[in-house]
GROMACS .gro file of C-alpha atoms in nm:
model
  343
    1MET     CA    1   7.449  10.463  20.439
    2PRO     CA    2   7.522  10.265  20.117
    3PHE     CA    3   7.882  10.285  19.961
    4PHE     CA    4   7.930  10.437  19.610
    5PRO     CA    5   8.273  10.427  19.492
    6LEU     CA    6   8.420  10.708  19.327
    7LEU     CA    7   8.457  10.720  18.938
    8PRO     CA    8   8.728  10.887  18.773
    9THR     CA    9   8.639  11.264  18.596
   10LEU     CA   10   8.592  11.171  18.254
   11ARG     CA   11   8.769  11.352  18.016
   12PRO     CA   12   8.780  11.407  17.608
   13CYS     CA   13   9.011  11.156  17.505
   14SER     CA   14   9.179  11.113  17.196
   15SER     CA   15   9.094  10.915  16.903
   16ILE     CA   16   9.384  10.629  16.969
   17ILE     CA   17   9.244  10.605  17.353
   18LEU     CA   18   8.885  10.567  17.199
   19LYS     CA   19   9.024  10.325  17.009
   20LYS     CA   20   9.165  10.102  17.278
   21PHE     CA   21   8.857  10.061  17.427
   22GLY     CA   22   8.612  10.031  17.187
   23PHE     CA   23   8.409  10.367  17.194
   24LEU     CA   24   8.546  10.512  16.810
   25SER     CA   25   8.215  10.623  16.605
   26MET     CA   26   8.127  10.504  16.264
   27ALA     CA   27   8.315  10.804  16.093
   28ASP     CA   28   8.647  10.709  16.284
   29GLN     CA   29   8.593  10.316  16.272
   30THR     CA   30   8.581  10.359  15.910
   31HIS     CA   31   8.871  10.590  15.916
   32PHE     CA   32   9.086  10.355  16.112
   33ASN     CA   33   8.964  10.032  15.931
   34SER     CA   34   9.069  10.126  15.586
   35PRO     CA   35   9.461  10.160  15.567
   36LYS     CA   36   9.449  10.247  15.224
   37THR     CA   37   9.252  10.525  15.249
   38HIS     CA   38   9.527  10.789  15.258
   39LEU     CA   39   9.719  10.590  14.975
   40GLU     CA   40   9.434  10.616  14.770
   41ASN     CA   41   9.386  11.019  14.853
   42ASP     CA   42   9.740  11.052  14.767
   43HIS     CA   43   9.699  10.881  14.453
   44LYS     CA   44   9.391  11.085  14.360
   45ASN     CA   45   9.591  11.414  14.447
   46ALA     CA   46   9.904  11.322  14.248
   47ILE     CA   47  10.036  11.525  13.978
   48ILE     CA   48   9.993  11.391  13.627
   49TYR     CA   49  10.347  11.507  13.438
   50PRO     CA   50  10.339  11.561  13.101
   51VAL     CA   51  10.541  11.261  12.917
   52PRO     CA   52  10.831  11.365  12.699
   53LEU     CA   53  10.857  11.254  12.311
   54SER     CA   54  11.229  11.232  12.262
   55PRO     CA   55  11.409  10.930  12.424
   56PRO     CA   56  11.605  10.957  12.738
   57LEU     CA   57  11.956  10.990  12.715
   58PRO     CA   58  12.189  10.681  12.566
   59LEU     CA   59  12.371  10.486  12.825
   60ILE     CA   60  12.651  10.535  12.642
   61SER     CA   61  12.641  10.910  12.666
   62LYS     CA   62  12.722  10.920  13.053
   63ASP     CA   63  13.106  10.791  13.057
   64ILE     CA   64  13.166  10.995  12.692
   65GLU     CA   65  13.009  11.328  12.836
   66LEU     CA   66  13.230  11.288  13.157
   67SER     CA   67  13.527  11.213  12.959
   68ARG     CA   68  13.476  11.538  12.755
   69ALA     CA   69  13.385  11.752  13.051
   70MET     CA   70  13.725  11.663  13.198
   71THR     CA   71  13.916  11.751  12.870
   72ALA     CA   72  13.721  12.079  12.887
   73ALA     CA   73  13.791  12.187  13.201
   74SER     CA   74  14.206  12.111  13.120
   75LYS     CA   75  14.171  12.307  12.816
   76SER     CA   76  13.970  12.580  12.932
   77SER     CA   77  14.225  12.617  13.236
   78LEU     CA   78  14.483  12.693  12.985
   79PHE     CA   79  14.268  12.916  12.751
   80SER     CA   80  14.335  13.252  12.671
   81LEU     CA   81  14.176  13.486  12.415
   82SER     CA   82  14.405  13.694  12.161
   83ARG     CA   83  14.294  13.972  11.901
   84THR     CA   84  14.248  13.685  11.664
   85HIS     CA   85  13.929  13.575  11.818
   86VAL     CA   86  13.802  13.929  11.810
   87LEU     CA   87  13.488  13.969  11.594
   88PHE     CA   88  13.369  14.299  11.664
   89GLU     CA   89  13.440  14.576  11.942
   90ASP     CA   90  13.365  14.969  12.084
   91ASP     CA   91  13.304  15.084  12.386
   92TRP     CA   92  13.031  14.888  12.462
   93LEU     CA   93  13.025  14.501  12.358
   94LEU     CA   94  13.287  14.305  12.232
   95ALA     CA   95  13.204  13.988  12.039
   96VAL     CA   96  13.464  13.682  11.965
   97CYS     CA   97  13.455  13.338  11.859
   98LYS     CA   98  13.467  13.105  12.089
   99PRO     CA   99  13.650  12.801  12.018
  100GLN     CA  100  13.484  12.420  12.082
  101GLY     CA  101  13.565  12.226  12.402
  102VAL     CA  102  13.597  12.559  12.614
  103TYR     CA  103  13.341  12.678  12.849
  104CYS     CA  104  13.195  13.012  12.820
  105GLU     CA  105  13.309  13.109  13.195
  106ALA     CA  106  13.684  13.082  13.039
  107VAL     CA  107  13.601  13.325  12.741
  108LEU     CA  108  13.454  13.607  13.016
  109SER     CA  109  13.731  13.516  13.285
  110SER     CA  110  14.016  13.598  12.985
  111VAL     CA  111  13.868  13.904  12.839
  112PRO     CA  112  14.050  14.147  13.110
  113SER     CA  113  14.380  14.060  12.994
  114LEU     CA  114  14.277  14.072  12.641
  115LEU     CA  115  14.178  14.439  12.704
  116SER     CA  116  14.456  14.562  12.883
  117ALA     CA  117  14.696  14.409  12.680
  118SER     CA  118  14.580  14.615  12.361
  119LEU     CA  119  14.568  14.929  12.587
  120HIS     CA  120  14.853  15.228  12.645
  121SER     CA  121  15.022  15.254  12.921
  122ASP     CA  122  14.820  15.627  12.956
  123GLN     CA  123  14.519  15.452  12.853
  124LEU     CA  124  14.551  15.236  13.177
  125ASP     CA  125  14.627  15.534  13.396
  126ALA     CA  126  14.339  15.687  13.278
  127GLN     CA  127  14.084  15.382  13.346
  128GLU     CA  128  13.977  15.503  13.696
  129LYS     CA  129  13.737  15.126  13.731
  130GLN     CA  130  13.740  14.840  13.522
  131PRO     CA  131  13.458  14.791  13.285
  132GLU     CA  132  13.165  14.506  13.421
  133PHE     CA  133  13.205  14.199  13.161
  134HIS     CA  134  12.867  14.023  13.122
  135LEU     CA  135  12.788  13.763  12.927
  136ALA     CA  136  12.494  13.849  12.640
  137ASN     CA  137  12.469  13.448  12.502
  138ARG     CA  138  12.594  13.147  12.606
  139LEU     CA  139  12.700  12.847  12.393
  140ASP     CA  140  12.719  12.482  12.491
  141ARG     CA  141  13.098  12.359  12.568
  142ASP     CA  142  13.157  12.201  12.264
  143THR     CA  143  12.975  12.417  12.051
  144SER     CA  144  13.168  12.713  11.867
  145GLY     CA  145  13.116  13.072  11.741
  146VAL     CA  146  12.996  13.366  11.840
  147MET     CA  147  13.006  13.485  12.184
  148LEU     CA  148  12.886  13.847  12.320
  149ILE     CA  149  13.022  14.012  12.601
  150THR     CA  150  12.891  14.374  12.726
  151LYS     CA  151  13.108  14.602  12.916
  152SER     CA  152  12.864  14.712  13.161
  153HIS     CA  153  12.543  14.661  13.373
  154LYS     CA  154  12.301  14.905  13.177
  155VAL     CA  155  12.422  14.763  12.855
  156ALA     CA  156  12.403  14.395  12.988
  157ALA     CA  157  12.066  14.433  13.098
  158LYS     CA  158  11.950  14.593  12.740
  159LEU     CA  159  12.061  14.311  12.561
  160VAL     CA  160  11.918  14.060  12.801
  161LYS     CA  161  11.585  14.177  12.751
  162ALA     CA  162  11.637  14.169  12.362
  163PHE     CA  163  11.733  13.807  12.353
  164THR     CA  164  11.431  13.767  12.607
  165ASP     CA  165  11.215  13.947  12.362
  166HIS     CA  166  11.365  13.741  12.083
  167LYS     CA  167  11.455  14.079  11.910
  168VAL     CA  168  11.811  13.908  11.853
  169ARG     CA  169  11.850  13.672  11.520
  170LYS     CA  170  12.083  13.392  11.511
  171THR     CA  171  12.215  13.147  11.296
  172TYR     CA  172  12.380  12.836  11.369
  173ILE     CA  173  12.556  12.592  11.109
  174ALA     CA  174  12.518  12.195  11.199
  175SER     CA  175  12.641  11.868  11.091
  176CYS     CA  176  12.437  11.587  11.070
  177THR     CA  177  12.377  11.224  10.988
  178GLY     CA  178  12.092  11.023  10.883
  179ALA     CA  179  11.801  10.987  10.599
  180THR     CA  180  11.809  11.288  10.353
  181PRO     CA  181  11.541  11.500  10.468
  182ASN     CA  182  11.231  11.534  10.241
  183TRP     CA  183  11.189  11.900  10.309
  184GLN     CA  184  11.415  12.189  10.226
  185ARG     CA  185  11.301  12.426  10.466
  186ILE     CA  186  11.105  12.288  10.778
  187ASP     CA  187  10.946  12.496  11.067
  188ILE     CA  188  10.900  12.277  11.389
  189GLU     CA  189  10.745  12.367  11.697
  190SER     CA  190  10.757  12.159  12.043
  191GLY     CA  191  10.764  12.210  12.436
  192HIS     CA  192  11.097  12.203  12.600
  193GLY     CA  193  11.163  12.123  12.954
  194ARG     CA  194  11.351  11.906  13.171
  195SER     CA  195  11.203  11.560  13.233
  196LYS     CA  196  11.220  11.388  13.652
  197PHE     CA  197  11.576  11.285  13.574
  198GLY     CA  198  11.728  11.637  13.489
  199ALA     CA  199  11.762  11.609  13.099
  200TRP     CA  200  11.605  11.826  12.860
  201ARG     CA  201  11.370  11.662  12.646
  202VAL     CA  202  11.104  11.751  12.371
  203TYR     CA  203  10.764  11.767  12.467
  204ALA     CA  204  10.414  11.811  12.302
  205THR     CA  205  10.344  12.175  12.199
  206SER     CA  206  10.011  12.131  12.371
  207ASP     CA  207  10.202  12.049  12.698
  208VAL     CA  208  10.344  12.396  12.688
  209GLY     CA  209  10.258  12.596  13.054
  210LYS     CA  210  10.206  12.257  13.184
  211LYS     CA  211  10.407  12.148  13.509
  212LEU     CA  212  10.710  11.949  13.523
  213PRO     CA  213  10.924  11.782  13.829
  214GLY     CA  214  11.097  12.007  14.041
  215GLY     CA  215  10.896  12.320  13.993
  216SER     CA  216  10.961  12.417  13.622
  217VAL     CA  217  10.739  12.394  13.357
  218VAL     CA  218  10.707  12.312  12.985
  219ARG     CA  219  10.827  12.589  12.780
  220ASP     CA  220  10.727  12.657  12.389
  221MET     CA  221  11.034  12.588  12.133
  222ALA     CA  222  11.074  12.682  11.760
  223THR     CA  223  11.343  12.602  11.474
  224THR     CA  224  11.342  12.690  11.118
  225PHE     CA  225  11.598  12.453  10.961
  226GLU     CA  226  11.752  12.487  10.605
  227VAL     CA  227  11.938  12.195  10.431
  228LEU     CA  228  12.245  12.334  10.272
  229SER     CA  229  12.380  12.023  10.176
  230VAL     CA  230  12.383  11.655  10.148
  231ASN     CA  231  12.676  11.413  10.111
  232GLY     CA  232  12.863  11.777   9.967
  233GLN     CA  233  12.651  11.837   9.720
  234CYS     CA  234  12.525  12.204   9.762
  235CYS     CA  235  12.094  12.215   9.797
  236THR     CA  236  12.064  12.589   9.873
  237LYS     CA  237  11.798  12.804   9.673
  238ASP     CA  238  11.691  13.172   9.678
  239SER     CA  239  11.464  13.284   9.954
  240SER     CA  240  11.151  13.295   9.748
  241GLN     CA  241  11.176  12.943   9.657
  242LEU     CA  242  11.239  12.820  10.028
  243GLU     CA  243  10.915  12.962  10.086
  244GLU     CA  244  10.706  12.740   9.857
  245VAL     CA  245  10.858  12.421   9.956
  246LYS     CA  246  10.867  12.487  10.365
  247CYS     CA  247  10.700  12.242  10.585
  248LYS     CA  248  10.577  12.281  10.928
  249VAL     CA  249  10.576  12.029  11.206
  250ILE     CA  250  10.391  12.083  11.556
  251VAL     CA  251  10.471  11.840  11.785
  252GLU     CA  252  10.241  11.641  11.953
  253GLU     CA  253  10.360  11.277  11.971
  254LYS     CA  254  10.681  11.120  11.904
  255SER     CA  255  10.885  11.123  11.612
  256VAL     CA  256  10.805  10.800  11.401
  257ILE     CA  257  11.174  10.867  11.241
  258ASP     CA  258  11.457  10.579  11.304
  259SER     CA  259  11.725  10.762  11.411
  260GLY     CA  260  11.939  10.496  11.260
  261GLU     CA  261  11.802  10.507  10.925
  262GLY     CA  262  12.004  10.665  10.660
  263LYS     CA  263  12.357  10.695  10.613
  264ASP     CA  264  12.360  11.060  10.476
  265GLU     CA  265  12.527  11.375  10.572
  266ILE     CA  266  12.328  11.632  10.610
  267VAL     CA  267  12.432  12.000  10.642
  268VAL     CA  268  12.158  12.235  10.778
  269ARG     CA  269  12.121  12.606  10.888
  270ALA     CA  270  11.922  12.673  11.199
  271TYR     CA  271  11.722  12.977  11.252
  272PRO     CA  272  11.601  12.949  11.626
  273ARG     CA  273  11.319  13.134  11.726
  274SER     CA  274  11.321  13.095  12.100
  275GLY     CA  275  11.640  13.029  12.330
  276ARG     CA  276  11.605  12.705  12.527
  277THR     CA  277  11.871  12.485  12.641
  278HIS     CA  278  12.012  12.249  12.348
  279GLN     CA  279  11.739  12.386  12.167
  280ILE     CA  280  11.872  12.280  11.790
  281ARG     CA  281  12.010  11.961  11.908
  282LEU     CA  282  11.690  11.834  12.057
  283HIS     CA  283  11.509  11.944  11.770
  284CYS     CA  284  11.787  11.811  11.492
  285GLN     CA  285  11.723  11.446  11.717
  286TYR     CA  286  11.362  11.485  11.678
  287LEU     CA  287  11.343  11.519  11.340
  288GLY     CA  288  11.582  11.236  11.269
  289ILE     CA  289  11.910  11.420  11.197
  290SER     CA  290  12.094  11.405  11.509
  291ILE     CA  291  12.413  11.614  11.512
  292ARG     CA  292  12.735  11.443  11.425
  293GLY     CA  293  12.964  11.365  11.782
  294ASP     CA  294  12.629  11.446  11.973
  295VAL     CA  295  12.633  11.124  12.165
  296LYS     CA  296  12.385  11.279  12.432
  297TYR     CA  297  12.107  11.319  12.150
  298GLU     CA  298  12.156  11.003  11.941
  299GLY     CA  299  12.424  11.147  11.705
  300VAL     CA  300  12.747  10.949  11.618
  301CYS     CA  301  12.999  10.887  11.832
  302GLU     CA  302  13.215  10.679  11.515
  303TRP     CA  303  13.152  10.816  11.147
  304LYS     CA  304  13.345  10.652  10.846
  305GLY     CA  305  13.644  10.529  11.077
  306LYS     CA  306  13.654  10.885  11.281
  307VAL     CA  307  13.620  10.920  11.646
  308TYR     CA  308  13.432  11.192  11.751
  309ASP     CA  309  13.543  11.380  12.093
  310HIS     CA  310  13.289  11.648  12.020
  311HIS     CA  311  12.976  11.746  11.821
  312GLU     CA  312  12.969  11.968  11.518
  313LEU     CA  313  12.753  12.252  11.590
  314HIS     CA  314  12.877  12.606  11.498
  315ALA     CA  315  12.691  12.991  11.614
  316GLU     CA  316  12.737  13.146  11.289
  317SER     CA  317  12.607  13.484  11.331
  318LEU     CA  318  12.392  13.743  11.554
  319THR     CA  319  12.216  14.021  11.411
  320PHE     CA  320  12.072  14.286  11.656
  321GLU     CA  321  11.995  14.638  11.718
  322HIS     CA  322  12.286  14.774  11.896
  323PRO     CA  323  12.180  14.888  12.260
  324VAL     CA  324  12.341  15.231  12.248
  325THR     CA  325  12.387  15.358  11.910
  326GLY     CA  326  12.024  15.198  11.769
  327LEU     CA  327  12.214  15.069  11.449
  328SER     CA  328  12.194  14.732  11.308
  329VAL     CA  329  12.464  14.476  11.373
  330VAL     CA  330  12.587  14.174  11.242
  331ILE     CA  331  12.839  13.968  11.315
  332HIS     CA  332  12.949  13.648  11.181
  333ALA     CA  333  13.196  13.442  11.284
  334PRO     CA  334  13.428  13.203  11.051
  335LEU     CA  335  13.294  12.869  10.938
  336PRO     CA  336  13.516  12.557  11.172
  337LEU     CA  337  13.703  12.354  10.908
  338TRP     CA  338  13.427  12.051  10.913
  339ALA     CA  339  13.172  12.320  10.775
  340SER     CA  340  13.388  12.481  10.535
  341GLU     CA  341  13.468  12.092  10.410
  342ALA     CA  342  13.115  12.023  10.381
  343LEU     CA  343  13.007  12.323  10.198
   0.00000   0.00000   0.00000
């Protein structure tokens, strides 16, 4: 009887084992013999993000901003609101003038002590609970001007919706440097978002809605600017004349303006029609008139022998419909010294 050796039972094996013994199919061989396949596929599937049109943050700004932040933190820890800061108050709202170099949170945290100090003892006893204070708007650390605070969740929700729906009219005053603009009044529209390095940048209008690194998207940003003075000379005209000379810029490519060109002092009033972070500062940079002291967006740190430890931007006014009474409310903050002198 012939002898037949027992053969092991063949079982399905992985492609790695097949590769070891040379039993790969043509498809498998193509896969394993092409190490670049994954890289090529990844490259094809990679998201192409929009390219920002404003320049990256200047290297010098990092150390200066850190120093300013530390100074502001110290100043904010000692800050306390007084009645001189109050611009408007009723049962539902409180508007104050935030000083330059103080964080919004420091202003909010000092509201209870301000209001309790102004109440008589019988009023304090009658209060069952403290109001629920909320910031209706926020200002950058070095921006001064109108800050609106609500006293209840319900009123806060209504005002947040009003800001979101662009029903709150805002004006700002900014002191800039650069070449004298060839416009008296201008509308500028662009995209707005964070670059891959986390900095806020200007994007093309056509990029609005496109994805950015980190999961955010480019959003629309629109501002109207009006020149108030150049080198101390008043340039304001009546509203009908301004409409006739108004220009419009739809941002689609990098600005061709040299931010270092010109040595003029330009004071502008800004009317932001959207509420994006650093909106006015970014648009001033794009127009070649960076805000004085705003080193983050190419503003001069030193001007005519004076070193600036903050940027010169002031939230001048807020106009809105009262969330409870329905009446029109207009709140103005007094101009800082630099604006008064320039105008």
